[in-house]
């Protein structure tokens, strides 16, 4: 299933395909955790113990798999204390699963749910990464392409600034001219590839693009993934029509 939504930086979508179809959120949920942290008022300079033991929504205990984490660096600090600000950065710039759960524990799932509600999203991400006890109990992280567009449109400038440092410049970013400014977050594992971005062209107003793909093209690899190339082609096509997005929005 392929879902695509294109919208101006602020405003209603000008193109939608499968906009409200629910997909597994994958790592796109990390954006909502980041926003919840930012809005919580927590001390970003507080030093947080790095552990791999978390409380499931079911009350059970679970941990992350090091081999499934795209960011090895936080694992090197197990048993130490590191600044919360650093963990939040690794969560969205290198998509660290361990950092995500450590950040989520600082604010709690209800604060993350409020981020989605405030954005006007119908989906959400109530459980941590690899909270399999909750998943087995029927609790799933689901989002739609429209949810992701609304989420990006709702974010503060400081949060978007962190998303501009996403190191995984594949899929949507790969379809843009080199050096194009964008705030983005992607997510992938076998069977899905999602990405959402606020793109800042030099010659047109900003626009938001979200693409969610669930299907056999997604091999689960960061770069060498047919689904990533599909998203890049979609991004390239939207870029070529960047001038028309603002016109279409004004006509509405």
Short mmCIF file of C-alpha atoms in Angstrom, two decimals:
data_model
loop_
_atom_site.label_atom_id
_atom_site.label_comp_id
_atom_site.label_asym_id
_atom_site.label_seq_id
_atom_site.Cartn_x
_atom_site.Cartn_y
_atom_site.Cartn_z
CA UNK A 1 0.00 0.00 0.00
CA UNK A 2 1.33 3.41 -0.99
CA UNK A 3 0.06 6.58 0.68
CA UNK A 4 1.13 10.08 -0.39
CA UNK A 5 0.16 13.52 0.91
CA UNK A 6 1.50 16.86 -0.32
CA UNK A 7 0.64 20.12 1.44
CA UNK A 8 2.00 23.65 1.78
CA UNK A 9 4.05 24.42 4.88
CA UNK A 10 0.78 25.39 6.54
CA UNK A 11 -2.61 24.53 5.13
CA UNK A 12 -4.68 21.71 3.71
CA UNK A 13 -3.25 19.06 1.38
CA UNK A 14 -3.21 19.77 -2.34
CA UNK A 15 -2.67 16.11 -3.23
CA UNK A 16 -3.65 12.97 -1.35
CA UNK A 17 -3.54 9.27 -2.17
CA UNK A 18 -4.52 6.85 0.57
CA UNK A 19 -4.06 9.75 2.96
CA UNK A 20 -5.77 8.19 5.96
CA UNK A 21 -4.77 4.55 5.48
CA UNK A 22 -3.10 3.38 8.73
CA UNK A 23 0.46 2.07 8.56
CA UNK A 24 2.80 0.85 11.27
CA UNK A 25 4.50 4.03 12.44
CA UNK A 26 8.04 2.60 12.59
CA UNK A 27 10.58 5.30 13.49
CA UNK A 28 8.39 8.20 12.39
CA UNK A 29 6.95 8.03 15.93
CA UNK A 30 10.24 9.45 17.21
CA UNK A 31 9.18 12.89 16.00
CA UNK A 32 6.24 12.86 18.41
CA UNK A 33 8.52 11.80 21.27
CA UNK A 34 10.85 14.70 20.44
CA UNK A 35 7.94 17.16 20.42
CA UNK A 36 6.66 15.82 23.75
CA UNK A 37 10.11 16.30 25.28
CA UNK A 38 10.35 19.84 23.98
CA UNK A 39 6.91 20.79 25.32
CA UNK A 40 7.34 19.06 28.68
CA UNK A 41 9.70 21.59 30.21
CA UNK A 42 12.19 18.89 31.23
CA UNK A 43 15.79 19.89 31.80
CA UNK A 44 17.50 19.06 28.52
CA UNK A 45 20.88 19.21 30.23
CA UNK A 46 19.91 16.62 32.87
CA UNK A 47 22.08 13.52 32.76
CA UNK A 48 20.05 10.38 32.16
CA UNK A 49 21.24 6.84 33.01
CA UNK A 50 21.62 4.70 29.91
CA UNK A 51 19.92 1.38 30.57
CA UNK A 52 18.23 -1.24 28.41
CA UNK A 53 15.35 -2.11 30.66
CA UNK A 54 11.94 -0.53 30.14
CA UNK A 55 8.44 -0.91 31.50
CA UNK A 56 5.93 -2.15 28.95
CA UNK A 57 2.43 -0.71 28.77
CA UNK A 58 1.34 -4.13 30.00
CA UNK A 59 3.50 -3.83 33.12
CA UNK A 60 6.05 -6.33 31.88
CA UNK A 61 9.74 -5.53 31.32
CA UNK A 62 11.37 -5.43 27.89
CA UNK A 63 14.55 -4.21 26.22
CA UNK A 64 15.87 -3.20 22.84
CA UNK A 65 17.84 -5.40 20.46
CA UNK A 66 21.25 -3.95 19.76
CA UNK A 67 21.44 -5.67 16.37
CA UNK A 68 18.19 -3.99 15.22
CA UNK A 69 19.28 -0.50 16.22
CA UNK A 70 20.57 1.77 13.46
CA UNK A 71 22.68 3.80 15.90
CA UNK A 72 25.45 1.98 17.81
CA UNK A 73 26.71 4.99 19.75
CA UNK A 74 24.20 5.12 22.67
CA UNK A 75 24.92 1.45 23.34
CA UNK A 76 28.53 2.33 24.06
CA UNK A 77 27.30 4.35 27.07
CA UNK A 78 25.34 1.60 28.82
CA UNK A 79 25.75 2.02 32.57
CA UNK A 80 26.73 5.69 32.21
CA UNK A 81 24.81 8.96 32.37
CA UNK A 82 24.51 11.18 29.32
CA UNK A 83 22.71 14.49 28.68
CA UNK A 84 19.06 14.17 27.70
CA UNK A 85 19.72 16.67 24.91
CA UNK A 86 22.24 14.26 23.38
CA UNK A 87 19.80 11.35 23.55
CA UNK A 88 17.06 13.43 21.93
CA UNK A 89 19.42 14.32 19.13
CA UNK A 90 20.50 10.74 18.46
CA UNK A 91 16.84 9.71 18.47
CA UNK A 92 16.05 11.79 15.39
CA UNK A 93 19.40 12.30 13.67
CA UNK A 94 20.51 8.66 13.76
CA UNK A 95 17.16 7.03 14.63
CA UNK A 96 18.44 5.41 17.82
CA UNK A 97 15.90 2.98 19.28
CA UNK A 98 17.63 2.90 22.65
CA UNK A 99 17.68 6.69 22.90
CA UNK A 100 14.00 6.78 21.92
CA UNK A 101 12.90 4.59 24.79
CA UNK A 102 15.09 6.51 27.23
CA UNK A 103 13.48 9.77 26.05
CA UNK A 104 10.00 8.26 26.17
CA UNK A 105 10.52 7.32 29.81
CA UNK A 106 11.19 10.97 30.61
CA UNK A 107 7.77 12.16 29.41
CA UNK A 108 5.50 9.11 29.31
CA UNK A 109 3.16 7.84 26.58
CA UNK A 110 0.32 10.23 27.45
CA UNK A 111 2.48 13.26 26.61
CA UNK A 112 3.27 11.69 23.25
CA UNK A 113 -0.41 10.95 22.64
CA UNK A 114 -1.16 14.62 23.34
CA UNK A 115 1.31 15.64 20.61
CA UNK A 116 -0.66 13.59 18.09
CA UNK A 117 -4.01 14.92 19.35
CA UNK A 118 -2.81 18.51 19.18
CA UNK A 119 -1.70 17.94 15.59
CA UNK A 120 -5.14 16.63 14.66
CA UNK A 121 -3.87 13.16 13.89
CA UNK A 122 -6.13 10.11 14.05
CA UNK A 123 -3.29 7.67 14.67
CA UNK A 124 -0.62 7.69 17.35
CA UNK A 125 2.26 5.88 19.00
CA UNK A 126 1.42 4.81 22.55
CA UNK A 127 4.13 2.19 23.02
CA UNK A 128 7.92 2.21 23.01
CA UNK A 129 10.18 0.72 20.38
CA UNK A 130 10.14 -3.09 20.65
CA UNK A 131 7.51 -3.15 23.38
CA UNK A 132 6.46 -6.57 22.17
CA UNK A 133 4.37 -7.42 25.25
CA UNK A 134 2.15 -4.42 24.44
CA UNK A 135 2.10 -5.31 20.76
CA UNK A 136 1.04 -8.85 21.56
CA UNK A 137 -1.72 -7.40 23.75
CA UNK A 138 -3.05 -5.47 20.74
CA UNK A 139 -1.41 -2.06 21.28
CA UNK A 140 0.06 -0.80 18.01
CA UNK A 141 1.77 2.36 16.81
CA UNK A 142 -0.19 3.46 13.75
CA UNK A 143 0.03 6.58 11.60
CA UNK A 144 -1.21 7.72 8.23
CA UNK A 145 0.49 9.95 5.70
CA UNK A 146 -1.98 12.69 6.63
CA UNK A 147 -1.07 12.27 10.31
CA UNK A 148 2.59 12.82 9.47
CA UNK A 149 1.87 15.94 7.45
CA UNK A 150 -0.23 17.37 10.28
CA UNK A 151 2.47 16.48 12.79
CA UNK A 152 5.19 18.33 10.88
CA UNK A 153 2.91 21.33 10.39
CA UNK A 154 2.32 21.49 14.15
CA UNK A 155 5.96 21.51 15.24
CA UNK A 156 7.85 24.40 16.76
CA UNK A 157 10.85 25.82 14.93
CA UNK A 158 13.29 24.44 17.49
CA UNK A 159 11.99 20.91 16.96
CA UNK A 160 12.10 21.25 13.18
CA UNK A 161 15.68 22.52 13.46
CA UNK A 162 16.73 19.22 15.05
CA UNK A 163 15.03 17.29 12.25
CA UNK A 164 17.19 19.15 9.73
CA UNK A 165 20.15 17.11 10.99
CA UNK A 166 18.70 13.73 10.01
CA UNK A 167 21.74 11.71 8.92
CA UNK A 168 19.70 9.20 6.90
CA UNK A 169 19.42 11.26 3.73
CA UNK A 170 17.80 8.55 1.65
CA UNK A 171 14.26 8.15 0.25
CA UNK A 172 12.68 11.65 0.15
CA UNK A 173 15.97 13.52 0.63
CA UNK A 174 17.58 11.52 -2.17
CA UNK A 175 15.00 12.86 -4.61
CA UNK A 176 15.94 16.49 -3.98
CA UNK A 177 18.79 18.54 -5.43
CA UNK A 178 21.94 18.31 -3.27
CA UNK A 179 21.98 20.88 -0.50
CA UNK A 180 18.21 21.33 -0.35
CA UNK A 181 17.15 22.30 3.13
CA UNK A 182 14.64 19.93 4.74
CA UNK A 183 13.47 18.79 8.15
CA UNK A 184 12.71 15.09 7.90
CA UNK A 185 12.28 11.76 9.63
CA UNK A 186 12.11 8.36 8.04
CA UNK A 187 11.45 4.86 9.26
CA UNK A 188 12.04 1.43 7.80
CA UNK A 189 12.12 -2.26 8.49
CA UNK A 190 11.27 -5.30 6.36
CA UNK A 191 7.91 -4.65 4.78
CA UNK A 192 7.69 -0.88 5.15
CA UNK A 193 9.39 2.40 4.35
CA UNK A 194 8.00 5.76 5.44
CA UNK A 195 9.31 9.31 5.29
CA UNK A 196 7.97 12.79 5.98
CA UNK A 197 9.70 16.07 5.28
CA UNK A 198 9.24 19.82 5.40
CA UNK A 199 11.11 20.98 2.30
CA UNK A 200 12.44 24.53 1.84
CA UNK A 201 13.07 25.33 -1.85
CA UNK A 202 15.02 28.49 -2.61
CA UNK A 203 12.54 29.49 -5.30
CA UNK A 204 9.17 28.48 -3.83
CA UNK A 205 7.34 28.41 -0.49
CA UNK A 206 7.98 25.45 1.85
CA UNK A 207 5.95 22.31 1.37
CA UNK A 208 5.34 19.13 3.33
CA UNK A 209 5.52 15.68 1.78
CA UNK A 210 4.71 12.41 3.54
CA UNK A 211 4.93 9.00 1.93
CA UNK A 212 4.07 5.72 3.65
CA UNK A 213 4.76 2.46 1.86
CA UNK A 214 3.90 -1.00 3.17
CA UNK A 215 4.73 -3.87 0.85
CA UNK A 216 7.32 -6.24 -0.62
CA UNK A 217 9.62 -3.55 -2.07
CA UNK A 218 10.73 -2.60 1.45
CA UNK A 219 13.70 -4.82 2.22
CA UNK A 220 14.51 -3.24 5.56
CA UNK A 221 17.88 -1.82 4.53
CA UNK A 222 18.82 1.81 5.05
CA UNK A 223 20.06 2.68 1.56
CA UNK A 224 19.94 -0.36 -0.74
CA UNK A 225 16.19 -0.60 -0.60
CA UNK A 226 13.86 -0.55 -3.64
CA UNK A 227 11.22 1.17 -1.52
CA UNK A 228 13.68 3.95 -0.67
CA UNK A 229 14.25 4.48 -4.39
CA UNK A 230 10.49 4.59 -4.95
CA UNK A 231 10.13 7.34 -2.34
CA UNK A 232 13.02 9.22 -3.94
CA UNK A 233 11.23 9.16 -7.31
CA UNK A 234 8.04 10.48 -5.70
CA UNK A 235 10.02 13.22 -3.97
CA UNK A 236 11.68 14.18 -7.25
CA UNK A 237 8.31 14.43 -8.95
CA UNK A 238 6.86 16.64 -6.21
CA UNK A 239 9.95 18.87 -6.31
CA UNK A 240 9.42 19.44 -10.02
CA UNK A 241 5.93 20.73 -9.20
CA UNK A 242 6.97 22.81 -6.18
CA UNK A 243 5.79 26.07 -7.71
CA UNK A 244 2.32 24.65 -8.29
CA UNK A 245 1.81 23.61 -4.65
CA UNK A 246 1.43 27.18 -3.39
CA UNK A 247 -0.80 28.06 -6.35
CA UNK A 248 -3.06 25.08 -5.71
CA UNK A 249 -3.24 25.96 -2.02
CA UNK A 250 -4.21 29.57 -2.77
CA UNK A 251 -6.92 28.43 -5.18
CA UNK A 252 -8.49 26.45 -2.37
#
